[in-house]
Amino acid sequence: KVVGADTRCMADGISSVGAFLRVAQPDDPVNNLYLDFNIPIANDGVDPIDSLQVLIDIWAGCINTQISEKEQDIQVKVFPNPATQQVVFSVIGNPVLQSLQIIIHDVSGRLIEELNGQTGSVIEWDVSNLPKGIYLYKIIRNHQYNYAGKISVN
């Protein structure tokens, strides 16, 4: 985001005419992507990247905790982090014993593991054979994204 990155916008003091972010999961239909935000043209004096950031913030929920306000009935503890042998996911939610899925990717987006469990239980993940690095996880409950975070494997 640099004023004039798109030279057509230099006089307006913005970085670009529009902005978009499209994220597809492998089996998403072309016209129904996992995430599809588009700011085709900026309002006067508003950088389209700022407008895109507002959409992302609304979609992702609370930036600091990564938990949307409507999903605060879930508590997640992931330890140890960083890890060398195993990672423990402790997910407490209301109602207790509700099924959930933990999906883990490497930083390039490659699927590493899918773990299944229930709220109110402990789910263990063996990381002893993984290369060192950062891994991203998301927790899905009731077929809805509830929480995301990072795990460092040393």
Short mmCIF file of C-alpha atoms in Angstrom, two decimals, residues 21-98:
data_model
loop_
_atom_site.label_atom_id
_atom_site.label_comp_id
_atom_site.label_asym_id
_atom_site.label_seq_id
_atom_site.Cartn_x
_atom_site.Cartn_y
_atom_site.Cartn_z
CA LEU A 21 -8.71 -11.07 -2.09
CA ARG A 22 -9.84 -14.46 -3.38
CA VAL A 23 -9.12 -17.67 -1.49
CA ALA A 24 -10.28 -21.04 -2.77
CA GLN A 25 -10.18 -24.39 -1.06
CA PRO A 26 -9.40 -27.33 -3.36
CA ASP A 27 -13.01 -28.40 -3.90
CA ASP A 28 -14.66 -24.95 -4.01
CA PRO A 29 -16.83 -24.29 -7.08
CA VAL A 30 -15.52 -21.45 -9.26
CA ASN A 31 -18.36 -19.11 -8.31
CA ASN A 32 -18.48 -20.01 -4.61
CA LEU A 33 -15.03 -19.52 -3.12
CA TYR A 34 -14.14 -19.90 0.54
CA LEU A 35 -13.33 -16.16 0.64
CA ASP A 36 -14.07 -13.67 -2.14
CA PHE A 37 -13.77 -9.96 -1.32
CA ASN A 38 -13.72 -7.34 -4.04
CA ILE A 39 -13.47 -3.55 -3.86
CA PRO A 40 -13.81 -2.77 -7.59
CA ILE A 41 -13.46 0.99 -7.20
CA ALA A 42 -12.55 3.17 -4.25
CA ASN A 43 -14.78 5.78 -2.67
CA ASP A 44 -13.35 9.29 -2.92
CA GLY A 45 -10.34 9.64 -0.63
CA VAL A 46 -10.52 6.05 0.67
CA ASP A 47 -7.76 3.63 -0.26
CA PRO A 48 -9.33 0.38 -1.52
CA ILE A 49 -6.80 -1.63 0.48
CA ASP A 50 -8.15 0.01 3.66
CA SER A 51 -11.70 -0.97 2.60
CA LEU A 52 -10.50 -4.51 1.96
CA GLN A 53 -8.93 -4.61 5.43
CA VAL A 54 -12.28 -3.64 6.98
CA LEU A 55 -13.94 -6.59 5.21
CA ILE A 56 -11.22 -8.96 6.41
CA ASP A 57 -11.54 -7.69 9.99
CA ILE A 58 -15.30 -8.23 9.94
CA TRP A 59 -14.93 -11.72 8.44
CA ALA A 60 -12.13 -12.83 10.79
CA GLY A 61 -13.68 -11.48 13.98
CA CYS A 62 -11.59 -10.12 16.79
CA ILE A 63 -8.06 -9.57 15.45
CA ASN A 64 -6.20 -10.16 18.73
CA THR A 65 -7.82 -13.45 19.70
CA GLN A 66 -8.90 -14.66 16.27
CA ILE A 67 -12.28 -15.57 17.79
CA SER A 68 -15.34 -13.87 16.43
CA GLU A 69 -17.65 -12.36 19.04
CA LYS A 70 -20.41 -14.87 18.27
CA GLU A 71 -18.08 -17.82 18.89
CA GLN A 72 -16.64 -16.88 22.28
CA ASP A 73 -18.21 -19.99 23.79
CA ILE A 74 -15.11 -21.94 22.72
CA GLN A 75 -11.81 -21.90 24.61
CA VAL A 76 -8.69 -23.32 23.01
CA LYS A 77 -5.37 -24.18 24.64
CA VAL A 78 -2.53 -25.47 22.48
CA PHE A 79 0.65 -26.61 24.22
CA PRO A 80 3.58 -26.87 24.25
CA ASN A 81 4.23 -24.23 21.65
CA PRO A 82 6.93 -24.46 20.37
CA ALA A 83 6.81 -28.26 20.33
CA THR A 84 9.26 -31.05 19.57
CA GLN A 85 7.36 -34.33 20.15
CA GLN A 86 3.62 -33.69 20.37
CA VAL A 87 1.09 -30.90 20.55
CA VAL A 88 -1.97 -31.07 22.77
CA PHE A 89 -5.19 -29.32 21.77
CA SER A 90 -7.60 -28.72 24.63
CA VAL A 91 -10.89 -27.37 23.29
CA ILE A 92 -13.63 -26.49 25.72
CA GLY A 93 -16.97 -25.44 24.35
CA ASN A 94 -20.64 -25.21 24.99
CA PRO A 95 -22.19 -27.70 24.58
CA VAL A 96 -19.62 -30.17 25.87
CA LEU A 97 -18.86 -33.25 23.73
CA GLN A 98 -19.64 -31.54 20.46
#
